[in-house]
Short mmCIF file of C-alpha atoms in Angstrom, two decimals:
data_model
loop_
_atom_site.label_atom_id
_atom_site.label_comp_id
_atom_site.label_asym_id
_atom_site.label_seq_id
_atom_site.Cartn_x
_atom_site.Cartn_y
_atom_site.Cartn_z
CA UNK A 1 109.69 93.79 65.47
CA UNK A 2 112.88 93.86 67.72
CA UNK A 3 115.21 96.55 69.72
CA UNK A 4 118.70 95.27 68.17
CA UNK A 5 120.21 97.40 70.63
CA UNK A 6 120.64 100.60 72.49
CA UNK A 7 123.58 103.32 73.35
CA UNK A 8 123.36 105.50 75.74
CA UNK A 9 125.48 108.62 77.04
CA UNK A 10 124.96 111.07 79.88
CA UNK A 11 121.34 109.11 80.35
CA UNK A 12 119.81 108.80 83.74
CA UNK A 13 122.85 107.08 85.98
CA UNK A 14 124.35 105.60 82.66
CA UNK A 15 127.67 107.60 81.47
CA UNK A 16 128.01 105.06 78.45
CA UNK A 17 126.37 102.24 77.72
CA UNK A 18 125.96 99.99 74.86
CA UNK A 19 123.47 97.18 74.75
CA UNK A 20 122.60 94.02 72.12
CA UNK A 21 119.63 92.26 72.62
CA UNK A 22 118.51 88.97 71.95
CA UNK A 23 115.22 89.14 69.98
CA UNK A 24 113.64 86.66 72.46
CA UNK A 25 114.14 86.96 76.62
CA UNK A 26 116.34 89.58 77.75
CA UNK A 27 116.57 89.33 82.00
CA UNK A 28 118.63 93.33 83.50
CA UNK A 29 118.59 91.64 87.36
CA UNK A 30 120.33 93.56 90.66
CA UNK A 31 119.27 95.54 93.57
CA UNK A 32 116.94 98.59 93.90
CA UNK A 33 118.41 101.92 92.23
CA UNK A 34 121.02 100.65 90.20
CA UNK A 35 119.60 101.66 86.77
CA UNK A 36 117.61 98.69 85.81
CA UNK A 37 114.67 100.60 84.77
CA UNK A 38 116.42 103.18 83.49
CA UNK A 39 117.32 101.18 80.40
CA UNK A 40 113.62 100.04 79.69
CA UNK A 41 112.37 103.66 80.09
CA UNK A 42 115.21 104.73 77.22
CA UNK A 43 113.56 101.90 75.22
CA UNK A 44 110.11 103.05 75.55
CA UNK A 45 111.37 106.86 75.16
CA UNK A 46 112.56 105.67 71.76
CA UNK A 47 109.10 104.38 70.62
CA UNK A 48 107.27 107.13 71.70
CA UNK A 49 109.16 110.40 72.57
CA UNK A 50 107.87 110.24 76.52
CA UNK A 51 108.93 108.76 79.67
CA UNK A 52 106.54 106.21 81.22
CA UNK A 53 107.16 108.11 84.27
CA UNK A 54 106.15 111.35 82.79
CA UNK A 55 109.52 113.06 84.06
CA UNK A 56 110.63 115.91 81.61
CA UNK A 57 113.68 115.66 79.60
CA UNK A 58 115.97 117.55 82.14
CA UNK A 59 115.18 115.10 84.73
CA UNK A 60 116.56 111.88 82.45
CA UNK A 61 119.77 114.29 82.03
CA UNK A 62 122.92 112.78 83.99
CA UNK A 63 123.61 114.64 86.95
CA UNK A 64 126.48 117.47 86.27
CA UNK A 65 125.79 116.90 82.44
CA UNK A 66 124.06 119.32 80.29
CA UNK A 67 122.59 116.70 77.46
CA UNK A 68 122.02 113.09 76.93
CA UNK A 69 121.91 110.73 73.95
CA UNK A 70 119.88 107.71 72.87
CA UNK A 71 120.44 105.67 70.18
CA UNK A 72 118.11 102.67 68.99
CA UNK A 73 117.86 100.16 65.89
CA UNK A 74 115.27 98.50 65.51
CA UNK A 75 114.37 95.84 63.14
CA UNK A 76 110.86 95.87 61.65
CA UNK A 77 110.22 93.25 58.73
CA UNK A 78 113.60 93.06 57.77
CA UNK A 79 113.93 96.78 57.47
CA UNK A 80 116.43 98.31 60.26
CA UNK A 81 115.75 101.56 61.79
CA UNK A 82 118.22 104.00 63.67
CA UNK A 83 116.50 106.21 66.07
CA UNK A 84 118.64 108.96 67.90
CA UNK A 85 117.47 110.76 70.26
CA UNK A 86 119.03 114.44 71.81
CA UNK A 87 117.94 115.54 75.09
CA UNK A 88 118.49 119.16 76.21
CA UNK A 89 118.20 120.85 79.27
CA UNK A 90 116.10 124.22 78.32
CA UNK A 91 115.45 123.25 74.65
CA UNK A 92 113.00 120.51 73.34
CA UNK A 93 114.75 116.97 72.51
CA UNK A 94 116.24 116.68 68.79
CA UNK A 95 114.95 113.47 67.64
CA UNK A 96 116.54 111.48 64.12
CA UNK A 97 115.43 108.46 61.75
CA UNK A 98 118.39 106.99 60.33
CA UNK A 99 119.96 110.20 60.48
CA UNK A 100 117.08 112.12 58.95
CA UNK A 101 116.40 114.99 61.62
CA UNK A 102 112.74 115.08 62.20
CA UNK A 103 110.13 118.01 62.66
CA UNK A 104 107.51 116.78 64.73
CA UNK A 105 107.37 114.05 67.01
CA UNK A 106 104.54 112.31 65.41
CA UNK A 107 106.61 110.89 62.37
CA UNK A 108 108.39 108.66 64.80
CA UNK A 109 105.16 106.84 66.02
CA UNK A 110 104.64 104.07 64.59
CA UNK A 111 108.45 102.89 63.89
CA UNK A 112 108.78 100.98 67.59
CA UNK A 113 105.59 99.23 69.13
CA UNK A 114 105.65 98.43 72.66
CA UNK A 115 103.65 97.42 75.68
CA UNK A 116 104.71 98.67 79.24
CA UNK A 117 103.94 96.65 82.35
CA UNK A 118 105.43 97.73 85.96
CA UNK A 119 103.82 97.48 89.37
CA UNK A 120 101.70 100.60 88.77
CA UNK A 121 100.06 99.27 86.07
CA UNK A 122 98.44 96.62 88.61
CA UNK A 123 96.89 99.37 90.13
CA UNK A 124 95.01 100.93 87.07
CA UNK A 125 91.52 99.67 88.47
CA UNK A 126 91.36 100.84 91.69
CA UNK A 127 92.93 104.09 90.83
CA UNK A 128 91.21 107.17 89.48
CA UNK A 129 90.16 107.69 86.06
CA UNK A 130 93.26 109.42 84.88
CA UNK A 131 95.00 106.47 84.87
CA UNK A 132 92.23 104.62 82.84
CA UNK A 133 92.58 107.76 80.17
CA UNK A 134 96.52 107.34 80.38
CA UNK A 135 96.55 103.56 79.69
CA UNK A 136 93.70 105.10 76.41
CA UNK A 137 96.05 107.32 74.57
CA UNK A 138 98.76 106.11 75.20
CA UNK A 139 98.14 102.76 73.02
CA UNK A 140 95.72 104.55 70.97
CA UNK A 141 98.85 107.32 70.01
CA UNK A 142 101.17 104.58 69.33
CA UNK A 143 98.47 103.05 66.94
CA UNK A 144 96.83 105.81 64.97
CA UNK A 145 98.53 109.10 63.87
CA UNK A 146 95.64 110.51 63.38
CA UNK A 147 94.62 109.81 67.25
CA UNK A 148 97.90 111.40 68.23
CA UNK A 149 97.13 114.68 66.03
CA UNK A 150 93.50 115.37 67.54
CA UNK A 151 94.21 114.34 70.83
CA UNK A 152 97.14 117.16 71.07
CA UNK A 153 94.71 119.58 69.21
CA UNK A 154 91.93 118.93 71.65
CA UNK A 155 94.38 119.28 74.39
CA UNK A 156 95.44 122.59 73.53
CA UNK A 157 92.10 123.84 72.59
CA UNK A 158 90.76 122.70 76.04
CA UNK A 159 93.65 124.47 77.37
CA UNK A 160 92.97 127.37 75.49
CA UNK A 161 89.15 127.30 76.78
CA UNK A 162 89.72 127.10 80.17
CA UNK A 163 92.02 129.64 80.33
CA UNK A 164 89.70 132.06 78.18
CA UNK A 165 86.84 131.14 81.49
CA UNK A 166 89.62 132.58 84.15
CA UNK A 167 90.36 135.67 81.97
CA UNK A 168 86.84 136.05 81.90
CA UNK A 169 86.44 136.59 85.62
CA UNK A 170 88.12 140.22 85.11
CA UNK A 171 87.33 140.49 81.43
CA UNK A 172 83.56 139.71 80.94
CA UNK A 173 83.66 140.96 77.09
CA UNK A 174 86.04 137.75 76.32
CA UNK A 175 82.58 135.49 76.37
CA UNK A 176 81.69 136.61 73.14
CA UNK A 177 84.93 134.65 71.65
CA UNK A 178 83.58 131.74 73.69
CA UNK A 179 81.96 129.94 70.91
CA UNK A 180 84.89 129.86 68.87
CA UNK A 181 86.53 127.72 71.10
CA UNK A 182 83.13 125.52 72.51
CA UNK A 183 82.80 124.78 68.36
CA UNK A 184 86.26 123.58 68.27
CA UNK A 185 86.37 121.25 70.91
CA UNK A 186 83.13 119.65 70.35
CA UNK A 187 84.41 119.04 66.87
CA UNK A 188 87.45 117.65 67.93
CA UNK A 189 86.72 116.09 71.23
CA UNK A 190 83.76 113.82 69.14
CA UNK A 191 86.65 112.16 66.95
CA UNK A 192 88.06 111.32 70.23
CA UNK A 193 84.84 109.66 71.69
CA UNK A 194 84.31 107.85 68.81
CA UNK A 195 87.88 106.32 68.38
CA UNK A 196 88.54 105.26 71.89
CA UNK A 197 84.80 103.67 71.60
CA UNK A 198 86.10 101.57 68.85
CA UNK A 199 89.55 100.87 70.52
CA UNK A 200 87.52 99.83 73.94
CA UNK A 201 85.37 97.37 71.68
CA UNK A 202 88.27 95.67 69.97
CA UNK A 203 90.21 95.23 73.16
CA UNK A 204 86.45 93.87 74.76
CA UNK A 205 86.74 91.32 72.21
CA UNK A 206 90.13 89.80 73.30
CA UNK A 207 90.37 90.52 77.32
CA UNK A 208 87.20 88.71 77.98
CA UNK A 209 89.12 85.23 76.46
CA UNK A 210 92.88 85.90 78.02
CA UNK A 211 90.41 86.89 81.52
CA UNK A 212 88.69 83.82 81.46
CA UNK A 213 91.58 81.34 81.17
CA UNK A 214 93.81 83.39 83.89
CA UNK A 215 90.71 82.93 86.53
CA UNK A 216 90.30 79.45 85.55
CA UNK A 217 87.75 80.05 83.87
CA UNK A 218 85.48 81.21 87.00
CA UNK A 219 85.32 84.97 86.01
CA UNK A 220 83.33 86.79 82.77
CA UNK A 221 85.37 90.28 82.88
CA UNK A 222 83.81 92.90 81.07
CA UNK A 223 85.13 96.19 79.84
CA UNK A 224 82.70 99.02 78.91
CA UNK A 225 83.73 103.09 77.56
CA UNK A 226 82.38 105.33 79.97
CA UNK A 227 82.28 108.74 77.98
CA UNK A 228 81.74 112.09 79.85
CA UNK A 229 79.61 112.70 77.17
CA UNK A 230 78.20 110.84 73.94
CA UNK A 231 79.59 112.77 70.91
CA UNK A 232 76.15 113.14 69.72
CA UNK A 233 75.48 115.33 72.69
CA UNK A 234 78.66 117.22 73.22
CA UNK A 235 77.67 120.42 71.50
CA UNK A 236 74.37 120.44 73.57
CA UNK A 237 75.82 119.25 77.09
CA UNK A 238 78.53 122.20 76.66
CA UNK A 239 76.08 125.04 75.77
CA UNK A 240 73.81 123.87 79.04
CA UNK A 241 76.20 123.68 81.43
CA UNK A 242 78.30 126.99 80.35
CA UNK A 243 77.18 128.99 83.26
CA UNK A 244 78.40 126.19 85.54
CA UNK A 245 81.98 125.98 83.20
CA UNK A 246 82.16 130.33 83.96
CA UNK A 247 81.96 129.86 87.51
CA UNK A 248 84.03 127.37 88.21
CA UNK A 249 86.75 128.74 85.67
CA UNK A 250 87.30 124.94 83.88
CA UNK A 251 85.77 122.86 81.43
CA UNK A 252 82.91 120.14 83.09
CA UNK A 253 82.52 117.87 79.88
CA UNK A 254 84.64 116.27 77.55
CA UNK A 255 86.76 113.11 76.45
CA UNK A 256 89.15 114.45 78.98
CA UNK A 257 86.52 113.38 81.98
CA UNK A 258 86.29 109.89 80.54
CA UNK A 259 86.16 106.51 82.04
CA UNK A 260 87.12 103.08 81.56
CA UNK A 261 84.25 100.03 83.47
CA UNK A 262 85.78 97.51 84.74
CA UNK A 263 83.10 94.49 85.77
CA UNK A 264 83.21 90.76 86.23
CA UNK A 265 79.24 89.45 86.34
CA UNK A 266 77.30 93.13 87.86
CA UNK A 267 80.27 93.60 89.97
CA UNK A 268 81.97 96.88 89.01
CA UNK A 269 85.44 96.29 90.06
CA UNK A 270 87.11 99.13 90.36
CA UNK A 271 85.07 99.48 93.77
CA UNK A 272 84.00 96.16 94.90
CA UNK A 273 86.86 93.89 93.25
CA UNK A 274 89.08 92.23 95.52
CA UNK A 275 92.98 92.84 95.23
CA UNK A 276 92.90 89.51 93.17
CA UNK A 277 90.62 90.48 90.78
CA UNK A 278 91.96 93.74 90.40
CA UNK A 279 95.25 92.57 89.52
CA UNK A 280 94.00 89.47 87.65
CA UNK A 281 92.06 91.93 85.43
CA UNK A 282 95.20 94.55 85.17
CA UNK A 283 97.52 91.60 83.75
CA UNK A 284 94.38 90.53 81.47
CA UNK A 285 94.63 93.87 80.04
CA UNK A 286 98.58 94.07 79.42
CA UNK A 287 98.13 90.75 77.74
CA UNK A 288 95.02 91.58 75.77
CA UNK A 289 97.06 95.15 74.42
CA UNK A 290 99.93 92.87 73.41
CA UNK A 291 97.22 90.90 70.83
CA UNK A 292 95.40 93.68 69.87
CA UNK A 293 98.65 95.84 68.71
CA UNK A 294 99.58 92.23 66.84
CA UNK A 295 96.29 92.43 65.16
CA UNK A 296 96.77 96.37 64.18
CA UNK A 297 99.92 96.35 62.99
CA UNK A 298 100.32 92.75 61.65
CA UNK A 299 103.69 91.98 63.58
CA UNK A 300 104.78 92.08 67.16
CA UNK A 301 105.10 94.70 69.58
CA UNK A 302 107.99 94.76 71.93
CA UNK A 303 107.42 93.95 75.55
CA UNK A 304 108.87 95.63 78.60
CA UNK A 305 108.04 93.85 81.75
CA UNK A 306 109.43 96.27 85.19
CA UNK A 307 109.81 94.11 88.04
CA UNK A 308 106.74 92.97 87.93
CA UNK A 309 106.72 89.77 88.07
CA UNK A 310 107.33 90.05 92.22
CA UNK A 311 104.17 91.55 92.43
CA UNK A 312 102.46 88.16 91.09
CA UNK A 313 101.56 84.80 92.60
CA UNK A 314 103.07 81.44 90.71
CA UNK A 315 99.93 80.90 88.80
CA UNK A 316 99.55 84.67 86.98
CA UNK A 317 103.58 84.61 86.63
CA UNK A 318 103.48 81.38 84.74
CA UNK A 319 100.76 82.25 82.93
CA UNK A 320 102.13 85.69 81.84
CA UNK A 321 105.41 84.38 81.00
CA UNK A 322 104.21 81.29 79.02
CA UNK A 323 102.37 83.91 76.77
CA UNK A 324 105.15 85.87 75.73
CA UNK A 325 107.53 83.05 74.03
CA UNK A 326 107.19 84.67 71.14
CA UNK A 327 107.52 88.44 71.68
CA UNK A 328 111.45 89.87 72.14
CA UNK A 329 110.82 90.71 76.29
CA UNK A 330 113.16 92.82 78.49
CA UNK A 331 112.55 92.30 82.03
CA UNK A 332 113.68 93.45 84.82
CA UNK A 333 113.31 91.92 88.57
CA UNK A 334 115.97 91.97 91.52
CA UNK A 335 116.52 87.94 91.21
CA UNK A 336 116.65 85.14 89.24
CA UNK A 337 114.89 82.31 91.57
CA UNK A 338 111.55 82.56 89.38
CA UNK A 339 112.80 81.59 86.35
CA UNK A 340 115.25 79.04 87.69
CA UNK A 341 112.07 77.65 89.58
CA UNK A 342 109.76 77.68 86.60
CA UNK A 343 112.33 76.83 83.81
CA UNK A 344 111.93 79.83 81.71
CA UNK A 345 114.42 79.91 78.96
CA UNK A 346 115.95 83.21 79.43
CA UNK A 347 118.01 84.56 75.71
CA UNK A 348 120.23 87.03 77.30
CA UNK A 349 120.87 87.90 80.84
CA UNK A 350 122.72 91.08 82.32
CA UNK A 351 123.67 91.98 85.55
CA UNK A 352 122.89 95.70 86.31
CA UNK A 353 125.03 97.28 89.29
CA UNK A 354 125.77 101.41 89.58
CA UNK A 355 124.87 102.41 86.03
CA UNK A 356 126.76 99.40 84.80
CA UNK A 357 125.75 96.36 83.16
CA UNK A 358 128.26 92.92 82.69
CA UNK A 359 126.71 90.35 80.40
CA UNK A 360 126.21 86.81 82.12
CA UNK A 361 126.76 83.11 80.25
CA UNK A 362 124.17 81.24 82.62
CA UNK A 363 122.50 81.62 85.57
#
């Protein structure tokens, strides 16, 4: 699986731009805030209708403009796929397959596979448990439709739920409809349980290996699924702690309190890791996601690497870039001095300056 390439119009700071890409090592280098990123969050935006920086479709809107347009091929196993993609200041974002409008965002899942690593991502064990749930479903909704579809439905019934316990402050009647909703999220919220269970088990399976080598081989790291709740207990936890769910006007249990362990040996890192741990562990992950989408879909996902390869010593850059040789890889950093250093055969290598990019020969 490979972007081919990419137009874009009105997009971020890009007024028109029109991108081919190697399907090996593509480098976007320059400064700070010239746009760099902006091209790998269009790529990503392609795959899965959502920015990695969560920013709503006005906000990827060129300044002064009133719409913006994204269009992708991709090549998966020799079949080529044109993705188009409408943004719109008060209306939600038109989105096309090969010219084929589509109704629901969901039916474009599935078409463009990729893993996203910036900075941030280094930070995912240290930081709260949001960000654990984020990196969940967000792999998980690329993977499985069927993921996708319950996790929206148990979003919007949790919505609906918690909303019904504030109405219910003024309203005391409305907890006789309570049980409508309590039976529909435990229903739902238990497919949820159960799928990222099986999700944190595969990816067990391959982190522990990629882990071991990266710490030379001094560290066992250990993921482990820390559920607010075992599905075979939601429907009981819910009912015992409903007078606790009344007062405080929100829902206490759920896959939407969930947790992600992080532990090398008893050591649970997300508190007592060091900074090198942490990160070694973050980049462990990135790398084991990479293998297990391989695995799940039978081809190769696309990488997108955002500047952060300055955030790693010599030893975890040369070991992440020596295990991407074959996946198509857009990266972008500020310089070129790594790669020159390490020898890194780079494909394809643009120079990114004020919304502008100018294709380079060599470095």
């Amino acid at each position: 699986m490979i972007i081919k390439s990419i137009e874009l119009q009105n997009f971020r700071n890009y007024e028109d731009l029109n991108i081919s890409f190697d399907e090996g090592t593509n480098i976007f280098y320059g400064d700070n805030a010239q746009g760099k990123t902006n091209i790998l969050e269009a790529a990503y935006l392609s795959g899965t209708t959502k920015s990695h920086k969560c920013s709503k479709d006005k906000e990827m809107i060129r300044f002064g403009e009133q719409e913006s347009h994204i269009r992708t091929v991709v090549v998966k196993k020799d079949k080529e796929y044109q993705i188009d993609m409408h943004l719109k200041h008060n209306r939600s974002k038109g989105i096309a397959i090969n010219k084929v409008p589509i109704k629901k965002a969901s039916e474009l899942f599935g078409i463009l596979n990729m893993v996203f690593f910036s900075p941030e991502d280094l930070n995912i064990i240290k930081n709260g448990p949001a960000e654990r749930r984020r990196f969940l479903d967000s792999e998980l909704c690329q993977l499985d439709k069927i993921y996708l579809s319950d996790l929206t439905t148990y979003n919007k019934i949790l919505n609906q739920r918690n909303k019904l316990l504030k109405d219910m402050v003024y309203r005391p009647d409305l907890k006789d409809t309570l049980p409508v909703w309590d039976m529909q999220l435990v229903e739902t919220g238990r497919k949820i349980i159960r799928r990222r269970k099986q999700f944190v088990d595969e990816l067990n399976e391959i982190v522990h290996d990629i882990h071991y080598r990266i710490s030379g081989e001094k560290e066992d790291l250990l993921l482990q699924y820390e559920p607010s709740i075992e599905d075979i207990f939601f429907e009981d936890e819910l009912s015992r702690v409903k007078e606790r769910d009344m007062r405080q006007c929100m829902t206490s249990v759920g896959p939407h309190r969930d947790d992600l362990l992080f532990s090398i040996g008893e050591v649970d890192i997300r508190k007592f890791g060091s900074q090198g741990q942490q990160r070694t562990s973050a980049l462990s992950l990135k790398l084991s996601e990479i293998e297990l989408v391989k695995r799940s879909i039978h081809d190769t996902p696309v990488l997108l690497l955002d500047d952060v390869l300055s955030e790693l010593d010599s030893n975890r850059q040369n070991y992440l870039l020596n295990s991407i040789h074959d996946t198509q890889t857009l990266i972008t950093c500020t310089g070129l001095d790594e790669f020159v250093k390490n020898r890194f055969h780079i494909n394809k290598i643009f120079k990114v300056v004020q919304g502008t990019t100018e294709e380079r020969k060599e470095i």
